[in-house]
Coordinates of C-alpha atoms in Angstrom, one line a residue:
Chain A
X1 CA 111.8 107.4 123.8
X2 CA 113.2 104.3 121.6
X3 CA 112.8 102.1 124.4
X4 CA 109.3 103.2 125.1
X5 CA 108.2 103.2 121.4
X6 CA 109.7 99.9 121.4
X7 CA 108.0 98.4 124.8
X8 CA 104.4 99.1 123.3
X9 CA 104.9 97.9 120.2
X10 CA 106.0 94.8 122.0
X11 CA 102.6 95.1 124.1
X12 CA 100.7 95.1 121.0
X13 CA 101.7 93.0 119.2
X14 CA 101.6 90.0 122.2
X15 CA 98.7 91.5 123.7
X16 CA 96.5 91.4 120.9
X17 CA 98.0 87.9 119.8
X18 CA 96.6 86.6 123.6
X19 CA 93.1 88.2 122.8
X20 CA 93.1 86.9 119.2
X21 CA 94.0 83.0 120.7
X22 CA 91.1 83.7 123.1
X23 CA 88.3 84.9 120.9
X24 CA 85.8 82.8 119.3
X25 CA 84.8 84.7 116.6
X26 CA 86.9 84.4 113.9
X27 CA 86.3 87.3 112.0
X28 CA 87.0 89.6 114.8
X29 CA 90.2 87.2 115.5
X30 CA 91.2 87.8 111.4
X31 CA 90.8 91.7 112.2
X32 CA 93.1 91.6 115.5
X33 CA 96.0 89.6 113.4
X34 CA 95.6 92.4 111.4
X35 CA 96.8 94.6 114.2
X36 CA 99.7 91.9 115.3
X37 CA 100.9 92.0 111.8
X38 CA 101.2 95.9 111.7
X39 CA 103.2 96.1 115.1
X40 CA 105.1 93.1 114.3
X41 CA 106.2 95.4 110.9
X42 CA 107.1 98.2 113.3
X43 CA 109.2 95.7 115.0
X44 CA 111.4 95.3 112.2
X45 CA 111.6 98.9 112.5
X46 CA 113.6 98.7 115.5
X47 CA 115.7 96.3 113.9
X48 CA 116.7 98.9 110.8
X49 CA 114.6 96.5 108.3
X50 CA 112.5 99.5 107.1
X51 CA 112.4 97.7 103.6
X52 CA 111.0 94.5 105.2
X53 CA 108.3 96.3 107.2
X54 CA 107.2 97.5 104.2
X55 CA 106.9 94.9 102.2
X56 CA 105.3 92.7 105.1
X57 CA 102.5 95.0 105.3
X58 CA 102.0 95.4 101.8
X59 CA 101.9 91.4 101.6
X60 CA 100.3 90.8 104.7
X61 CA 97.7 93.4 105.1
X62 CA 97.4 94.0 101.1
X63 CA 97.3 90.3 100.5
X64 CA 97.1 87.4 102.9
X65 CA 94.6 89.1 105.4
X66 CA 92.2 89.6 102.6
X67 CA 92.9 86.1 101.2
X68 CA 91.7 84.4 104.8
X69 CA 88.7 86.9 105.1
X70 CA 87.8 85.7 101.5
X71 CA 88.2 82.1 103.1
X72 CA 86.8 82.8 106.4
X73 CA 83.5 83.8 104.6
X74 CA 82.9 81.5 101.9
X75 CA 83.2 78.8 104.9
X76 CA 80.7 81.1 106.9
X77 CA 78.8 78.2 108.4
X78 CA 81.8 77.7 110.8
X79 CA 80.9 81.5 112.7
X80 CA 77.2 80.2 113.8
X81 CA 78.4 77.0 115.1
X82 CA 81.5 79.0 116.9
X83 CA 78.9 81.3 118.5
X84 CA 76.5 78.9 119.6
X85 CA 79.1 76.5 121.3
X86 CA 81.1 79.9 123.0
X87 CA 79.4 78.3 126.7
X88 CA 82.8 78.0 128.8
X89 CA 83.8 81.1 130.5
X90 CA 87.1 82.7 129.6
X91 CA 89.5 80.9 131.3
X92 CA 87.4 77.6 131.6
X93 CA 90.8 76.3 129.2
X94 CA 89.4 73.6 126.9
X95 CA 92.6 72.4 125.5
X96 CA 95.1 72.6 128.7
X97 CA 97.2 70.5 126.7
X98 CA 97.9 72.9 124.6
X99 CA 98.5 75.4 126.8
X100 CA 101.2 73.5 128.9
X101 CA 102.9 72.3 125.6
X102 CA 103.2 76.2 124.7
X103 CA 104.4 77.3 127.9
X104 CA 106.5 75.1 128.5
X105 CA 108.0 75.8 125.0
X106 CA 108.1 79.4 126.1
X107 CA 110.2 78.7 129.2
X108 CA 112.6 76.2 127.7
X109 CA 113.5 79.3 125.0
X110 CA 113.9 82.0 127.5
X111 CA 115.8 79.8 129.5
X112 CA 118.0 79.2 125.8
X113 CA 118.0 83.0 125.4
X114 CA 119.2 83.5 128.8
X115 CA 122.1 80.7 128.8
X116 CA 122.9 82.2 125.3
X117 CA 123.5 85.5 126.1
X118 CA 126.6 84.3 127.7
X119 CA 128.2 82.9 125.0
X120 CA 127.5 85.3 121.7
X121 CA 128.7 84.6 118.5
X122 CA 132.1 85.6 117.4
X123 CA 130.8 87.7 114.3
X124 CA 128.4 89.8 116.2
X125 CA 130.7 90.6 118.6
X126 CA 133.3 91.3 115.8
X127 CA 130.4 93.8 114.3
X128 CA 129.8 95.5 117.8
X129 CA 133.8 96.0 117.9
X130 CA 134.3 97.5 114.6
X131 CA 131.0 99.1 114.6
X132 CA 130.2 97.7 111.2
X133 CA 126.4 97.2 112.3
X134 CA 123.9 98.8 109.8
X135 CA 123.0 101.9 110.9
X136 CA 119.6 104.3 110.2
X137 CA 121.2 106.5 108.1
X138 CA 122.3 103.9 105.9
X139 CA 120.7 103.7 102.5
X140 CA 119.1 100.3 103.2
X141 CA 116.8 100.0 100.1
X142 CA 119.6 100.3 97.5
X143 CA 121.9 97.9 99.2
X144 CA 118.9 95.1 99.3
X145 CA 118.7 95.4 96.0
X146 CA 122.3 95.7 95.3
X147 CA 122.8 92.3 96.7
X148 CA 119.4 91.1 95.2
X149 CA 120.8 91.2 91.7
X150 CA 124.5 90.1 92.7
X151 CA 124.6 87.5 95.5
X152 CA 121.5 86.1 96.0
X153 CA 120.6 86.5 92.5
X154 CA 120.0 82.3 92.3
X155 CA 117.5 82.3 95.5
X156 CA 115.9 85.4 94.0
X157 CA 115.1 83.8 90.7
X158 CA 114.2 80.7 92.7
X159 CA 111.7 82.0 94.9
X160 CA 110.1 84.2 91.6
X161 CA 109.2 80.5 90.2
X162 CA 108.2 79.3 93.2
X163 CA 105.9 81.8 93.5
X164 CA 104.4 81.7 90.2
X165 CA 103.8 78.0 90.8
X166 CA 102.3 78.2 93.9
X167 CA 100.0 80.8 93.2
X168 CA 99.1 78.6 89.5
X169 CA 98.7 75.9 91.7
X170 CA 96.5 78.0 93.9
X171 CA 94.1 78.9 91.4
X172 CA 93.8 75.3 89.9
X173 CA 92.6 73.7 92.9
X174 CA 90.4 76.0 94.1
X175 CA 88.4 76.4 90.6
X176 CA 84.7 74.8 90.4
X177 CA 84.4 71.4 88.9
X178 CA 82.2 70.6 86.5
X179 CA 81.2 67.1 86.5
X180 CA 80.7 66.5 90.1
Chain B
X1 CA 118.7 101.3 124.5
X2 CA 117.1 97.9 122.6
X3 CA 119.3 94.9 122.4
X4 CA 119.0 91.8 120.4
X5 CA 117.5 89.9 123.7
X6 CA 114.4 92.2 123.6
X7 CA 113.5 91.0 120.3
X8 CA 114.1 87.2 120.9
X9 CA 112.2 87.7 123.7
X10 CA 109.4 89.1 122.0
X11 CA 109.4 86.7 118.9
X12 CA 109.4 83.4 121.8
X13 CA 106.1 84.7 123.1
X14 CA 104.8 85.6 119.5
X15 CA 106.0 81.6 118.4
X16 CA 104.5 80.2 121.6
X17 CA 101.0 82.1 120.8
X18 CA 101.2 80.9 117.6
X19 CA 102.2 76.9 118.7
X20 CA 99.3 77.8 121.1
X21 CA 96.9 78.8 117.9
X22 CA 98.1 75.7 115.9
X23 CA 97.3 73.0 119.1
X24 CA 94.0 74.2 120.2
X25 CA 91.9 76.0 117.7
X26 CA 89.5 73.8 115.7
X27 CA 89.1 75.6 112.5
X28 CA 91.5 75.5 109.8
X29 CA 91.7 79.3 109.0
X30 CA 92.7 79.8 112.5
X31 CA 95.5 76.7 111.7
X32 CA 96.6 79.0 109.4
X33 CA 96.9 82.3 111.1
X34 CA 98.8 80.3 114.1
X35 CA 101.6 79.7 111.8
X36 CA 101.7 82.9 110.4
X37 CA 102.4 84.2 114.2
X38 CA 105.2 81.3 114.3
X39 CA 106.6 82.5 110.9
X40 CA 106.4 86.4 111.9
X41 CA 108.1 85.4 115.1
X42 CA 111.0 83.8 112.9
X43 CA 111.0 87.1 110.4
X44 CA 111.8 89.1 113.7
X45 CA 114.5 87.2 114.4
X46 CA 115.8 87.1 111.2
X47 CA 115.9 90.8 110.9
X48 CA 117.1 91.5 114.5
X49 CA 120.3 89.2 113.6
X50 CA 120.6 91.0 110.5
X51 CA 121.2 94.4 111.6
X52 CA 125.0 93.1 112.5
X53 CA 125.2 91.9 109.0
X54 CA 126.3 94.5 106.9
X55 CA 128.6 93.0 104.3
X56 CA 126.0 90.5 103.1
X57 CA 122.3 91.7 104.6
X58 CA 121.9 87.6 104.7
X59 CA 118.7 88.8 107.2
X60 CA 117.0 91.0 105.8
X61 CA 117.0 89.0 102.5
X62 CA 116.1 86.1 104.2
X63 CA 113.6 87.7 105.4
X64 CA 112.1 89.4 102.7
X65 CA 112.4 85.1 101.2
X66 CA 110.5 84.0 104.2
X67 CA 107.8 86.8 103.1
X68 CA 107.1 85.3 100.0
X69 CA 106.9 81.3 101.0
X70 CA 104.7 82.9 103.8
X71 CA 102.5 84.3 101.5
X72 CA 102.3 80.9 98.6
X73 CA 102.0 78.9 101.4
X74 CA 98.4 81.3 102.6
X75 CA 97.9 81.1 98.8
X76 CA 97.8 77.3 98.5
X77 CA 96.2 76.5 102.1
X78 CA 93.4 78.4 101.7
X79 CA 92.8 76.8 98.5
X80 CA 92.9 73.5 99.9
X81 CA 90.7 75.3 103.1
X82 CA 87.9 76.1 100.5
X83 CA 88.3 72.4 98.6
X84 CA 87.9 70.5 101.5
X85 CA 85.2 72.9 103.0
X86 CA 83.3 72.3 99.7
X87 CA 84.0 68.2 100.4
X88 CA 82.4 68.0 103.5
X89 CA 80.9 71.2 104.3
X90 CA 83.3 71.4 107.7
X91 CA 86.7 72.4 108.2
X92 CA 87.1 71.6 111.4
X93 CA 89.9 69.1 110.7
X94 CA 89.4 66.9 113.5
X95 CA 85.8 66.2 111.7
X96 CA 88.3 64.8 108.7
X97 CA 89.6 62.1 108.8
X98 CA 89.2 60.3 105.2
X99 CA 90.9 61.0 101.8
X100 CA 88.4 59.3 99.5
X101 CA 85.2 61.0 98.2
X102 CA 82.2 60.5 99.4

């Protein structure tokens, strides 16, 4: 049942990335990254990150997704010119280029994955031993924040005024000029 | 039973989709949603190495971290997206290929 839930999940998620690389309209290509970011989050699922699921698609779907539609339309003479020049059949392959650097970045990490997977590292092996992996009845949310405010309380506060300045920075650039 | 191979597996083919997105697409939105599928890719790793990390929960933090620089980055690119699409009423960035104003 885990497995399965797990397999189309996985489908999804690369599925729908293929048919978003493929599409030439880009707001329909926007709406299908939607999808890939909501079965990506139920990825982490699978991986006991409840907390991060969340919070990607609050972020994602809440904020980024509407952000690039924002974008995609106030540049909306790009979707005409994407429609008119859509000529080449499906697999007519404009940029092979592309498509051989990707694959052939594809095989050479399956073929790391595969040589890895003899040779794992000593701490998860230690954690598989003393069964110190997290588990799902563990109370995940409290422990994240536990560590937040002890640990890693010097990235946290970091990132916080990153964030501010990016998002100030944001706003300055993309405000109208007057005297232009 | 799901192992931690089934995820790298999965976030490889979500990174190579996205390196795929970067290479060939000509619009700059699209730019960006390419690496968003290469930094998703690396989130899923993050958390799938995380869940044998229970003293510390360095992945899920990290991931939550990646999140956020995930989202400023958006923040300032698009920014830059609607600039530059105000400059030279393209953003197809082959098409630019000069700082200076017109």
């Amino acid at each position: 049942m885990e497995t399965t839930l797990f397999y189309a999940f996985a489908t999804l998620a690369i599925g729908s990335a293929l048919l978003l690389v493929n599409l030439k309209n880009i707001a329909r290509a926007l709406f299908l990254f939607f999808i890939v970011l909501f079965a990506m989050a139920g990825l982490y699922l699978f991986a006991l990150a409840d907390f991060v699921a969340i919070t990607q698609i609050m972020v994602y779907v809440g904020g980024v997704l509407i952000l690039m539609l924002f974008a995609f339309m106030l540049s909306n003479k790009e979707l005409l010119k994407d429609l008119q020049d859509s000529s080449g059949s499906f697999l007519s392959m404009p940029r092979w280029q592309a498509v051989i650097l990707a694959v052939g970045f594809l095989v050479l990490m399956i073929f790391g994955i595969a040589e890895w997977h003899q040779s794992i590292p000593t701490w998860i092996q230690q954690a598989k031993e003393n069964n110190t992996e997290i588990i799902p009845t563990d109370n995940n949310i409290q422990q994240i924040g536990l560590r937040f405010m002890t640990f890693y309380v010097l990235p946290f506060e970091v990132i916080s005024v990153f964030l501010m300045m990016a998002l100030i920075g944001a706003s300055h650039l993309s405000r109208k000029e007057r005297n232009r | 039973m799901i192992t931690l191979t089934h995820f790298l597996v999965v976030s490889a083919c979500i990174f190579c989709i996205g390196l795929y997105t970067v290479l060939s697409k000509k619009n700059a939105i699209m730019i960006l949603v390419g690496i968003e599928l290469m930094i998703n890719a690396a989130i899923l790793n993050f958390v799938a190495f995380g869940k044998y990390d229970k003293v510390s929960y360095g992945g899920q933090i990290f991931a939550l971290f990646a999140i956020v620089l995930a989202a400023a980055a958006v923040a300032v690119g698009l920014a830059l997206v609607l600039n530059v699409y105000r400059h030279y009423k393209t953003i197809n960035p082959d098409e630019i290929n000069e700082l200076k104003d017109k």
